Each structure stands twice: as C-alpha cells, then as structure tokens.
Amino acid sequence: MELKERILLDYCAAHTTLPHPILYELERMTHLRTLAPQMASGPVQGSLLYMLSSLLQAKSILEIGTFTGYATICLAMGLAPNGRVYTIEANAELEYLIREYLRKAKLEEQVQLYMGKAEEIVPTLEGSFDLVFIDAGKQQYAEHYDLIIDRVRSGGLILADNVLWSKKVIQKQYDLDTQLLHQFNQKIQEDERVENVLLPIRDGLIVVRKR
C-alpha cells in the first residue's frame, strides 16, 4: 500500500466513530493468532457494516465467511431487538476464536455460528434475510450470490467484500481469482433484480439493494 493511501485511510479512521473496545482486542488477537489478519474488516468498514445493519433495523442477517468474527460483531451490534445473525465459517481452526469473542461481546444469543460449507448450510436455514454479507472464497462469490438472491427480501441488502482485489480488476491480465471477481461484478451490474454501488473502501465493497 502506498504511503499516501495509508495516510488517507488513517485519516478516515480518525474521523469515524470509535469501535466498541472489544473490537480493538479482537483485531489485536487476529494479528497475533492468524496468518492473514488483513482479512478482518477493520474499524472503518466495520463501522459501515454496523450502520447499515442499524439503518435497516435488520432482524435476520446472513454472513458467509466469518473469519475471526469482527464483521459478525459489527453486524450483530446493529440488529433490531430480537434479531439474529447466522454466520458460516469453513475453517474449523477459527471456531475457538470466534466463540471466544462472541462471548466477550455478549452476543452469543444474537449470533448463530455454523461451521462448514455455505452451499450445504444455507438451504437448511429458514426464512428470508434483510442483509447478506459475502466474504468467503472469492471463486465462489457468484455461486453464493445465486444461492441467496431469492432469500433476500425486497429492499434488503447484499454486500460483498474484496471485489477490487488489490486493484487487479482494472488490470488487463487477470489471474483466476481476479477474473472471477470481475465476472461477479459484471453479473451484479447486469442483474435487473437489483441496484448497486461499488465503493472503493479497503479492498472494494459492493452494496446491492434488491428491488
């Protein structure tokens, strides 16, 4: 990351409402206990997730890709009373850390954690969702979108992270991940069931509203 970009991100963070103290601790533990701590949402994106959840007064949120639970906690803190987050993580080695910080955040009752593959778990969940956050394997984004689009209520949101993929999507030469993310962005752009905006936040966050 270039120095000017880092300074700009730091400025944005300095002018964003401070996150809950438990998120500072979780971010630190994510750096200490995982090999790819940059995968956590971080304070600016986390605050946006909280705000969108809160503005929607979301009662049912689906998250595909929990990682260590930073985004999960942000989404859950914005829930309407008696709302729930259903979150799915494929990496069993992260379960202990996710549960530890859900407990510390006192969100165990609001968050239902599933360990396994989204394509196997989502069909077993009942009802519709107010918000879906996709942040798992990048090559499965299109598959996950197709899996949930009919489960999102009218006016509900679908968010997908990392859709700029370190700016590689604007390069002429694509590796497989980049090519599939570009195709995913195009897929959404051409989907008449939704309206969307792609935001250059961190590694790119696309916000999709179902008509």
Coordinates of N, CA, C and O in Angstrom, one line a residue, residues 2-183:
E2 N 0.5 2.2 -0.9 CA 1.3 3.4 -1.0 C 1.1 4.3 0.3 O 0.1 4.2 1.0
L3 N 2.2 5.1 0.6 CA 2.1 5.9 1.8 C 1.0 6.8 1.8 O 0.3 7.0 2.9
K4 N 0.7 7.5 0.7 CA -0.5 8.5 0.7 C -1.8 7.7 0.9 O -2.7 8.3 1.6
E5 N -1.9 6.5 0.4 CA -3.1 5.8 0.6 C -3.3 5.4 2.1 O -4.4 5.5 2.7
R6 N -2.2 5.0 2.7 CA -2.2 4.7 4.1 C -2.6 5.9 5.0 O -3.4 5.8 5.9
I7 N -2.0 7.0 4.6 CA -2.3 8.2 5.4 C -3.8 8.6 5.2 O -4.5 9.0 6.2
L8 N -4.3 8.4 4.0 CA -5.7 8.7 3.8 C -6.6 7.8 4.6 O -7.6 8.2 5.2
L9 N -6.3 6.5 4.6 CA -7.1 5.5 5.4 C -7.0 5.8 6.9 O -8.0 5.7 7.6
D10 N -5.8 6.2 7.4 CA -5.7 6.6 8.8 C -6.6 7.8 9.1 O -7.2 7.9 10.2
Y11 N -6.6 8.8 8.1 CA -7.4 10.0 8.3 C -8.9 9.6 8.4 O -9.7 10.1 9.3
C12 N -9.3 8.7 7.5 CA -10.7 8.2 7.6 C -11.1 7.6 8.9 O -12.1 7.8 9.5
A13 N -10.1 6.7 9.4 CA -10.4 6.0 10.7 C -10.4 7.0 11.8 O -11.2 6.9 12.7
A14 N -9.6 8.1 11.7 CA -9.6 9.1 12.8 C -10.9 9.9 12.8 O -11.2 10.6 13.8
H15 N -11.6 9.9 11.7 CA -12.9 10.7 11.6 C -14.1 9.7 11.5 O -15.1 10.1 10.8
T16 N -14.0 8.6 12.1 CA -15.0 7.6 12.2 C -15.3 7.3 13.6 O -14.3 7.2 14.4
T17 N -16.6 7.1 14.0 CA -16.9 6.8 15.4 C -16.1 5.6 15.9 O -16.0 4.6 15.2
L18 N -15.5 5.8 17.0 CA -14.6 4.7 17.6 C -15.4 3.4 17.7 O -16.6 3.4 18.2
P19 N -14.8 2.3 17.4 CA -15.5 1.0 17.5 C -15.6 0.6 19.0 O -14.9 1.1 19.8
H20 N -16.4 -0.4 19.3 CA -16.5 -1.0 20.6 C -15.1 -1.5 21.1 O -14.4 -2.1 20.3
P21 N -14.7 -1.3 22.3 CA -13.4 -1.8 22.8 C -13.1 -3.2 22.5 O -12.0 -3.6 22.3
I22 N -14.2 -4.1 22.5 CA -13.9 -5.5 22.3 C -13.4 -5.7 20.9 O -12.6 -6.7 20.6
L23 N -13.7 -4.8 19.9 CA -13.2 -5.0 18.6 C -11.7 -4.6 18.5 O -11.0 -5.2 17.6
Y24 N -11.2 -3.7 19.3 CA -9.8 -3.4 19.3 C -9.1 -4.7 19.8 O -8.0 -5.1 19.2
E25 N -9.6 -5.3 20.8 CA -9.0 -6.6 21.3 C -9.0 -7.7 20.3 O -8.0 -8.4 20.1
L26 N -10.2 -7.8 19.6 CA -10.3 -8.9 18.6 C -9.3 -8.6 17.4 O -8.7 -9.5 16.9
E27 N -9.2 -7.4 17.0 CA -8.3 -7.0 15.9 C -6.8 -7.4 16.3 O -6.1 -8.0 15.5
R28 N -6.5 -7.1 17.6 CA -5.1 -7.5 18.0 C -4.9 -9.0 18.1 O -3.9 -9.5 17.6
M29 N -5.9 -9.7 18.6 CA -5.8 -11.2 18.6 C -5.8 -11.8 17.2 O -5.1 -12.8 17.0
T30 N -6.5 -11.1 16.3 CA -6.5 -11.6 14.9 C -5.1 -11.5 14.3 O -4.6 -12.4 13.6
H31 N -4.4 -10.4 14.6 CA -3.0 -10.3 14.2 C -2.1 -11.3 14.8 O -1.1 -11.8 14.2
L32 N -2.3 -11.6 16.1 CA -1.4 -12.5 16.8 C -1.7 -14.0 16.5 O -0.8 -14.8 16.5
R33 N -2.9 -14.3 16.2 CA -3.3 -15.7 16.1 C -3.6 -16.2 14.7 O -3.9 -17.4 14.5
T34 N -3.6 -15.4 13.7 CA -3.9 -15.8 12.3 C -2.8 -15.4 11.3 O -2.0 -14.5 11.6
L35 N -2.7 -16.1 10.2 CA -1.7 -15.8 9.2 C -2.1 -14.7 8.2 O -1.2 -14.1 7.5
A36 N -3.4 -14.3 8.2 CA -3.8 -13.3 7.2 C -4.8 -12.3 8.0 O -6.0 -12.2 7.7
P37 N -4.2 -11.6 8.9 CA -5.1 -10.7 9.7 C -5.7 -9.6 8.9 O -6.8 -9.0 9.4
Q38 N -5.2 -9.3 7.7 CA -5.8 -8.2 6.9 C -7.2 -8.6 6.4 O -7.9 -7.8 5.9
M39 N -7.6 -9.9 6.6 CA -8.9 -10.4 6.2 C -10.0 -9.8 7.1 O -11.2 -9.8 6.7
A40 N -9.7 -9.4 8.3 CA -10.7 -8.8 9.2 C -11.2 -7.5 8.6 O -10.4 -6.7 8.0
S41 N -12.4 -7.1 8.8 CA -13.0 -5.9 8.2 C -12.3 -4.6 8.7 O -12.1 -3.7 7.9
G42 N -11.9 -4.5 9.9 CA -11.3 -3.3 10.4 C -12.3 -2.2 10.8 O -13.5 -2.4 10.5
P43 N -11.8 -1.1 11.4 CA -12.7 -0.2 12.1 C -13.6 0.6 11.1 O -14.8 0.8 11.4
V44 N -13.1 1.0 10.0 CA -13.9 1.9 9.1 C -15.0 1.0 8.4 O -16.2 1.3 8.5
Q45 N -14.6 -0.1 7.8 CA -15.6 -1.0 7.2 C -16.5 -1.6 8.2 O -17.7 -1.7 8.0
G46 N -16.0 -1.9 9.4 CA -16.8 -2.5 10.4 C -17.9 -1.5 10.9 O -19.1 -1.8 11.1
S47 N -17.5 -0.2 11.0 CA -18.5 0.8 11.3 C -19.6 1.0 10.3 O -20.8 1.2 10.6
L48 N -19.2 0.8 9.0 CA -20.2 0.9 7.9 C -21.1 -0.3 8.0 O -22.4 -0.1 7.9
L49 N -20.6 -1.5 8.3 CA -21.5 -2.7 8.4 C -22.5 -2.5 9.6 O -23.7 -2.8 9.5
Y50 N -22.0 -1.9 10.7 CA -22.9 -1.7 11.8 C -23.9 -0.7 11.4 O -25.1 -0.8 11.8
M51 N -23.6 0.4 10.7 CA -24.5 1.4 10.4 C -25.6 0.9 9.4 O -26.8 1.2 9.6
L52 N -25.2 0.1 8.4 CA -26.2 -0.5 7.5 C -27.1 -1.4 8.2 O -28.3 -1.4 8.0
S53 N -26.6 -2.2 9.1 CA -27.4 -3.1 9.9 C -28.4 -2.3 10.7 O -29.6 -2.7 10.8
S54 N -27.9 -1.3 11.4 CA -28.8 -0.5 12.2 C -29.8 0.3 11.4 O -31.0 0.4 11.8
L55 N -29.4 0.9 10.3 CA -30.4 1.6 9.4 C -31.5 0.7 8.9 O -32.6 1.2 8.8
L56 N -31.1 -0.5 8.6 CA -32.1 -1.4 8.1 C -33.0 -1.9 9.2 O -34.1 -2.5 8.9
Q57 N -32.6 -1.8 10.4 CA -33.3 -2.4 11.6 C -33.4 -3.9 11.3 O -34.5 -4.5 11.4
A58 N -32.3 -4.5 10.9 CA -32.2 -5.9 10.4 C -32.7 -6.8 11.5 O -32.2 -6.7 12.7
K59 N -33.5 -7.7 11.2 CA -33.9 -8.8 12.1 C -33.3 -10.1 11.7 O -33.2 -11.0 12.6
S60 N -32.8 -10.3 10.5 CA -32.2 -11.5 10.1 C -31.1 -11.2 9.1 O -31.3 -10.7 8.0
I61 N -29.8 -11.6 9.5 CA -28.6 -11.3 8.7 C -27.9 -12.6 8.5 O -27.8 -13.4 9.4
L62 N -27.5 -12.8 7.2 CA -26.6 -14.0 6.9 C -25.3 -13.5 6.5 O -25.1 -12.6 5.7
E63 N -24.2 -14.1 7.1 CA -22.9 -13.8 6.8 C -22.2 -15.1 6.3 O -22.2 -16.1 7.0
I64 N -21.6 -15.0 5.1 CA -20.9 -16.1 4.5 C -19.4 -15.8 4.6 O -18.9 -15.0 3.8
G65 N -18.7 -16.4 5.5 CA -17.3 -16.1 5.8 C -17.2 -15.3 7.0 O -17.2 -14.1 7.0
T66 N -17.0 -16.0 8.2 CA -16.9 -15.3 9.5 C -15.5 -14.8 9.8 O -15.3 -13.8 10.4
F67 N -14.5 -15.6 9.3 CA -13.1 -15.4 9.7 C -13.0 -15.4 11.3 O -13.4 -16.3 11.9
T68 N -12.6 -14.3 11.9 CA -12.5 -14.3 13.4 C -13.7 -13.6 14.0 O -13.7 -13.5 15.2
G69 N -14.6 -13.1 13.2 CA -15.8 -12.6 13.8 C -15.9 -11.1 13.9 O -16.9 -10.6 14.5
Y70 N -15.0 -10.3 13.4 CA -15.0 -8.8 13.5 C -16.3 -8.3 12.9 O -17.0 -7.5 13.5
A71 N -16.5 -8.6 11.6 CA -17.7 -8.1 10.9 C -19.0 -8.7 11.5 O -20.0 -8.0 11.6
T72 N -18.9 -9.9 12.0 CA -20.0 -10.5 12.7 C -20.5 -9.7 13.8 O -21.7 -9.4 14.0
I73 N -19.6 -9.3 14.7 CA -19.9 -8.5 15.8 C -20.5 -7.1 15.4 O -21.5 -6.7 16.0
C74 N -19.9 -6.5 14.4 CA -20.4 -5.2 14.0 C -21.8 -5.3 13.4 O -22.7 -4.5 13.8
L75 N -22.1 -6.3 12.6 CA -23.4 -6.6 12.1 C -24.4 -6.8 13.3 O -25.5 -6.3 13.3
A76 N -24.0 -7.7 14.2 CA -24.9 -8.0 15.3 C -25.2 -6.8 16.2 O -26.3 -6.7 16.8
M77 N -24.3 -5.9 16.4 CA -24.5 -4.8 17.2 C -25.5 -3.8 16.6 O -26.1 -3.0 17.3
G78 N -25.8 -3.9 15.3 CA -26.8 -3.1 14.7 C -28.1 -3.8 14.5 O -29.1 -3.1 14.0
L79 N -28.3 -5.0 15.0 CA -29.6 -5.7 14.9 C -30.7 -5.0 15.5 O -30.6 -4.3 16.6
A80 N -31.9 -5.2 15.0 CA -33.1 -4.8 15.7 C -33.3 -5.7 16.9 O -32.7 -6.8 17.0
P81 N -34.1 -5.3 17.9 CA -34.4 -6.2 19.0 C -34.8 -7.6 18.6 O -35.7 -7.7 17.7
N82 N -34.3 -8.6 19.2 CA -34.6 -10.0 18.9 C -34.1 -10.4 17.5 O -34.5 -11.5 17.1
G83 N -33.3 -9.6 16.9 CA -32.7 -10.1 15.6 C -31.6 -11.1 15.8 O -31.1 -11.3 16.9
R84 N -31.2 -11.7 14.7 CA -30.1 -12.7 14.7 C -29.3 -12.6 13.5 O -29.7 -12.3 12.4
V85 N -28.0 -13.0 13.7 CA -27.0 -13.1 12.6 C -26.7 -14.6 12.5 O -26.4 -15.3 13.5
Y86 N -26.8 -15.1 11.3 CA -26.5 -16.5 11.0 C -25.2 -16.4 10.2 O -25.1 -15.9 9.1
T87 N -24.1 -16.9 10.8 CA -22.8 -16.8 10.2 C -22.1 -18.1 9.9 O -22.3 -19.1 10.7
I88 N -21.5 -18.3 8.8 CA -20.9 -19.5 8.3 C -19.4 -19.4 8.1 O -19.0 -18.5 7.3
E89 N -18.7 -20.3 8.7 CA -17.2 -20.3 8.5 C -16.8 -21.7 8.2 O -17.1 -22.7 8.8
A90 N -15.9 -21.8 7.1 CA -15.5 -23.1 6.7 C -14.2 -23.6 7.4 O -14.0 -24.8 7.5
N91 N -13.5 -22.7 8.0 CA -12.2 -23.1 8.6 C -12.5 -23.4 10.1 O -12.6 -22.5 10.9
A92 N -12.4 -24.7 10.4 CA -12.7 -25.2 11.8 C -11.7 -24.7 12.8 O -12.0 -24.6 14.0
E93 N -10.5 -24.3 12.4 CA -9.5 -23.9 13.3 C -9.8 -22.5 13.9 O -9.2 -22.1 14.9
L94 N -10.7 -21.8 13.3 CA -11.1 -20.5 13.8 C -12.2 -20.5 14.8 O -12.5 -19.4 15.4
E95 N -12.9 -21.6 14.9 CA -14.1 -21.6 15.8 C -13.9 -21.2 17.2 O -14.7 -20.4 17.7
Y96 N -12.8 -21.6 17.8 CA -12.5 -21.2 19.2 C -12.4 -19.7 19.4 O -12.9 -19.1 20.3
L97 N -11.8 -19.0 18.4 CA -11.6 -17.6 18.5 C -12.9 -16.9 18.2 O -13.2 -15.9 19.0
I98 N -13.7 -17.3 17.3 CA -15.0 -16.7 17.0 C -15.8 -16.8 18.3 O -16.4 -15.8 18.7
R99 N -15.9 -18.0 18.9 CA -16.8 -18.2 20.0 C -16.3 -17.4 21.2 O -17.1 -16.9 22.0
E100 N -15.0 -17.3 21.4 CA -14.4 -16.6 22.5 C -14.8 -15.1 22.5 O -15.2 -14.5 23.5
Y101 N -14.8 -14.5 21.3 CA -15.1 -13.1 21.2 C -16.6 -12.8 21.1 O -17.1 -11.7 21.5
L102 N -17.4 -13.7 20.6 CA -18.9 -13.6 20.7 C -19.3 -13.6 22.2 O -20.1 -12.8 22.6
R103 N -18.6 -14.4 22.9 CA -18.9 -14.5 24.4 C -18.5 -13.2 25.0 O -19.2 -12.6 25.8
K104 N -17.3 -12.7 24.7 CA -16.8 -11.4 25.3 C -17.7 -10.2 24.9 O -17.8 -9.3 25.7
A105 N -18.2 -10.3 23.7 CA -19.1 -9.2 23.2 C -20.5 -9.4 23.7 O -21.3 -8.5 23.5
K106 N -20.8 -10.5 24.4 CA -22.1 -10.8 24.9 C -23.1 -10.8 23.8 O -24.2 -10.3 23.9
L107 N -22.7 -11.5 22.8 CA -23.6 -11.7 21.6 C -23.9 -13.1 21.3 O -24.3 -13.4 20.2
E108 N -23.7 -14.0 22.2 CA -23.9 -15.4 21.9 C -25.3 -15.7 21.6 O -25.6 -16.7 20.8
E109 N -26.3 -15.0 22.2 CA -27.7 -15.2 21.9 C -28.1 -14.6 20.6 O -29.1 -15.1 20.0
Q110 N -27.4 -13.6 20.1 CA -27.8 -13.0 18.8 C -27.1 -13.6 17.6 O -27.6 -13.3 16.5
V111 N -26.1 -14.4 17.8 CA -25.3 -14.9 16.7 C -25.4 -16.4 16.7 O -25.0 -17.1 17.7
Q112 N -25.8 -17.0 15.6 CA -25.7 -18.5 15.4 C -24.6 -18.8 14.5 O -24.6 -18.4 13.3
L113 N -23.6 -19.5 15.0 CA -22.4 -19.9 14.2 C -22.6 -21.3 13.6 O -22.9 -22.2 14.3
Y114 N -22.3 -21.4 12.3 CA -22.3 -22.7 11.6 C -20.9 -22.9 11.1 O -20.3 -22.0 10.4
M115 N -20.3 -24.1 11.3 CA -19.1 -24.4 10.7 C -19.3 -25.4 9.5 O -20.0 -26.4 9.7
G116 N -18.8 -25.0 8.4 CA -19.0 -25.9 7.2 C -19.1 -25.0 5.9 O -18.7 -23.9 5.9
K117 N -19.7 -25.6 4.9 CA -19.8 -25.0 3.6 C -21.1 -24.3 3.4 O -22.2 -24.9 3.7
A118 N -21.1 -23.1 2.9 CA -22.3 -22.3 2.7 C -23.3 -23.0 1.8 O -24.5 -23.0 2.1
E119 N -22.8 -23.6 0.8 CA -23.8 -24.3 -0.2 C -24.5 -25.4 0.5 O -25.6 -25.8 0.0
E120 N -24.0 -26.0 1.6 CA -24.7 -27.1 2.3 C -25.6 -26.5 3.4 O -26.6 -27.1 3.7
I121 N -25.1 -25.4 4.0 CA -25.8 -24.9 5.2 C -27.0 -24.0 4.9 O -28.0 -24.0 5.5
V122 N -26.8 -23.1 3.9 CA -27.8 -22.1 3.6 C -29.1 -22.7 3.3 O -30.2 -22.2 3.8
P123 N -29.2 -23.8 2.5 CA -30.5 -24.4 2.2 C -31.2 -24.9 3.4 O -32.5 -25.1 3.3
T124 N -30.5 -25.1 4.5 CA -31.2 -25.6 5.7 C -31.7 -24.5 6.6 O -32.5 -24.8 7.5
L125 N -31.4 -23.3 6.3 CA -31.9 -22.1 7.1 C -33.3 -21.7 6.6 O -33.5 -21.7 5.4
E126 N -34.1 -21.3 7.5 CA -35.5 -20.9 7.2 C -35.6 -19.4 7.0 O -34.9 -18.7 7.6
G127 N -36.6 -19.0 6.3 CA -37.0 -17.6 6.2 C -36.1 -16.8 5.2 O -35.3 -17.3 4.5
S128 N -36.4 -15.5 5.2 CA -35.6 -14.6 4.3 C -34.7 -13.7 5.2 O -34.7 -13.8 6.4
F129 N -33.8 -13.0 4.5 CA -32.8 -12.2 5.1 C -33.0 -10.7 4.8 O -33.3 -10.4 3.6
D130 N -32.7 -9.9 5.7 CA -32.7 -8.4 5.5 C -31.3 -8.0 4.9 O -31.3 -7.0 4.2
L131 N -30.3 -8.7 5.3 CA -28.9 -8.3 4.8 C -28.1 -9.6 4.7 O -28.2 -10.5 5.6
V132 N -27.3 -9.7 3.6 CA -26.4 -10.8 3.5 C -25.0 -10.2 3.2 O -24.9 -9.3 2.3
F133 N -24.0 -10.7 3.9 CA -22.6 -10.2 3.7 C -21.8 -11.4 3.2 O -21.7 -12.4 3.9
I134 N -21.3 -11.3 2.0 CA -20.5 -12.3 1.4 C -19.0 -12.0 1.5 O -18.6 -11.0 1.0
D135 N -18.3 -12.8 2.2 CA -16.8 -12.6 2.4 C -16.1 -13.9 2.6 O -15.2 -14.0 3.5
A136 N -16.4 -14.9 1.8 CA -15.7 -16.2 1.9 C -14.8 -16.4 0.6 O -14.2 -15.4 0.2
G137 N -14.7 -17.6 0.1 CA -13.8 -17.9 -1.0 C -14.2 -17.0 -2.2 O -15.4 -17.1 -2.6
K138 N -13.3 -16.3 -2.8 CA -13.6 -15.4 -3.9 C -14.1 -16.1 -5.1 O -14.9 -15.6 -5.9
Q139 N -13.6 -17.3 -5.4 CA -14.1 -18.0 -6.5 C -15.5 -18.5 -6.4 O -16.1 -18.9 -7.4
Q140 N -16.1 -18.5 -5.2 CA -17.4 -18.9 -5.0 C -18.4 -17.8 -4.9 O -19.6 -18.0 -4.6
Y141 N -18.0 -16.5 -5.1 CA -18.9 -15.4 -5.0 C -20.2 -15.5 -5.8 O -21.3 -15.3 -5.3
A142 N -20.0 -15.8 -7.1 CA -21.2 -15.9 -8.0 C -22.1 -17.0 -7.5 O -23.3 -16.9 -7.5
E143 N -21.5 -18.1 -7.1 CA -22.3 -19.3 -6.6 C -23.1 -18.9 -5.3 O -24.3 -19.2 -5.2
H144 N -22.4 -18.1 -4.4 CA -23.1 -17.7 -3.2 C -24.2 -16.7 -3.5 O -25.2 -16.7 -2.8
Y145 N -23.9 -15.8 -4.4 CA -24.9 -14.8 -4.8 C -26.2 -15.5 -5.3 O -27.3 -15.2 -4.9
D146 N -26.0 -16.5 -6.2 CA -27.2 -17.2 -6.7 C -27.9 -18.0 -5.6 O -29.1 -18.2 -5.7
L147 N -27.1 -18.4 -4.6 CA -27.7 -19.2 -3.5 C -28.6 -18.4 -2.7 O -29.6 -18.9 -2.1
I148 N -28.3 -17.0 -2.6 CA -29.1 -16.2 -1.6 C -30.0 -15.2 -2.2 O -30.8 -14.6 -1.5
I149 N -29.8 -14.9 -3.5 CA -30.6 -13.7 -4.0 C -32.1 -13.9 -3.8 O -32.8 -12.9 -3.6
D150 N -32.6 -15.1 -4.0 CA -34.1 -15.2 -3.8 C -34.5 -15.3 -2.3 O -35.7 -15.4 -2.0
R151 N -33.5 -15.3 -1.4 CA -33.8 -15.3 0.0 C -33.7 -13.9 0.6 O -34.0 -13.8 1.8
V152 N -33.4 -12.9 -0.1 CA -33.3 -11.6 0.4 C -34.6 -10.9 0.1 O -35.1 -10.9 -1.0
R153 N -35.1 -10.2 1.1 CA -36.4 -9.5 1.0 C -36.3 -8.3 0.0 O -35.2 -7.8 -0.1
S154 N -37.4 -7.8 -0.5 CA -37.3 -6.6 -1.3 C -36.9 -5.4 -0.4 O -37.4 -5.3 0.7
G155 N -35.9 -4.7 -0.9 CA -35.4 -3.6 -0.1 C -34.2 -4.0 0.8 O -33.5 -3.2 1.4
G156 N -33.9 -5.3 0.8 CA -32.8 -5.8 1.6 C -31.5 -5.6 0.8 O -31.5 -5.3 -0.3
L157 N -30.4 -5.8 1.6 CA -29.1 -5.6 1.0 C -28.2 -6.9 0.9 O -28.3 -7.7 1.8
I158 N -27.4 -6.9 -0.1 CA -26.3 -7.9 -0.3 C -25.0 -7.1 -0.3 O -24.9 -6.2 -1.2
L159 N -24.1 -7.5 0.5 CA -22.8 -6.9 0.5 C -21.7 -7.9 0.1 O -21.8 -9.1 0.6
A160 N -20.8 -7.5 -0.7 CA -19.7 -8.5 -1.0 C -18.3 -7.7 -0.9 O -18.2 -6.6 -1.4
D161 N -17.4 -8.3 -0.1 CA -16.1 -7.7 0.2 C -15.0 -8.1 -0.8 O -15.2 -9.1 -1.5
N162 N -14.0 -7.3 -0.9 CA -12.8 -7.6 -1.7 C -13.0 -7.6 -3.2 O -12.3 -8.3 -3.9
V163 N -14.0 -6.9 -3.7 CA -14.4 -7.0 -5.1 C -13.4 -6.2 -6.0 O -13.6 -6.3 -7.2
L164 N -12.5 -5.4 -5.4 CA -11.5 -4.8 -6.3 C -10.2 -5.6 -6.3 O -9.4 -5.4 -7.2
W165 N -10.0 -6.5 -5.3 CA -8.9 -7.4 -5.3 C -7.6 -6.8 -5.6 O -6.9 -7.1 -6.5
S166 N -7.2 -5.9 -4.6 CA -6.0 -5.2 -4.7 C -5.8 -4.4 -6.0 O -4.7 -4.4 -6.6
K167 N -6.9 -3.9 -6.5 CA -6.9 -3.1 -7.8 C -6.7 -4.0 -9.0 O -6.6 -3.4 -10.2
K168 N -6.6 -5.3 -8.9 CA -6.3 -6.1 -10.0 C -7.4 -6.2 -11.0 O -7.2 -6.5 -12.2
V169 N -8.6 -5.9 -10.6 CA -9.8 -5.9 -11.5 C -9.7 -4.9 -12.7 O -10.4 -5.0 -13.7
I170 N -8.8 -3.9 -12.5 CA -8.7 -2.9 -13.6 C -7.5 -3.2 -14.4 O -7.2 -2.4 -15.4
Q171 N -6.8 -4.2 -14.2 CA -5.6 -4.6 -15.0 C -6.1 -5.5 -16.2 O -7.1 -6.1 -16.1
K172 N -5.3 -5.5 -17.2 CA -5.7 -6.2 -18.4 C -5.4 -7.7 -18.3 O -6.0 -8.6 -18.9
Q173 N -4.4 -8.1 -17.4 CA -4.1 -9.5 -17.2 C -4.7 -10.0 -15.9 O -4.4 -9.4 -14.9
Y174 N -5.5 -11.0 -16.0 CA -6.2 -11.5 -14.8 C -5.7 -12.9 -14.4 O -5.5 -13.7 -15.2
D175 N -5.4 -13.0 -13.1 CA -5.3 -14.4 -12.6 C -6.7 -14.9 -12.4 O -7.7 -14.2 -12.6
L176 N -6.9 -16.2 -12.0 CA -8.2 -16.8 -11.9 C -9.1 -16.0 -10.9 O -10.3 -15.7 -11.2
D177 N -8.6 -15.7 -9.7 CA -9.4 -15.0 -8.7 C -9.9 -13.7 -9.2 O -11.1 -13.3 -9.1
T178 N -9.0 -12.9 -9.8 CA -9.3 -11.6 -10.4 C -10.4 -11.7 -11.5 O -11.3 -10.9 -11.5
Q179 N -10.2 -12.7 -12.4 CA -11.1 -12.9 -13.5 C -12.5 -13.2 -13.0 O -13.5 -12.6 -13.4
L180 N -12.6 -14.1 -12.0 CA -13.9 -14.4 -11.4 C -14.6 -13.3 -10.6 O -15.8 -13.2 -10.7
L181 N -13.8 -12.5 -9.9 CA -14.3 -11.4 -9.2 C -14.8 -10.3 -10.2 O -15.9 -9.7 -10.0
H182 N -14.1 -10.1 -11.3 CA -14.5 -9.2 -12.3 C -15.9 -9.7 -12.9 O -16.8 -8.9 -13.1
Q183 N -16.0 -10.9 -13.2 CA -17.2 -11.5 -13.7 C -18.3 -11.4 -12.7 O -19.5 -11.1 -13.1

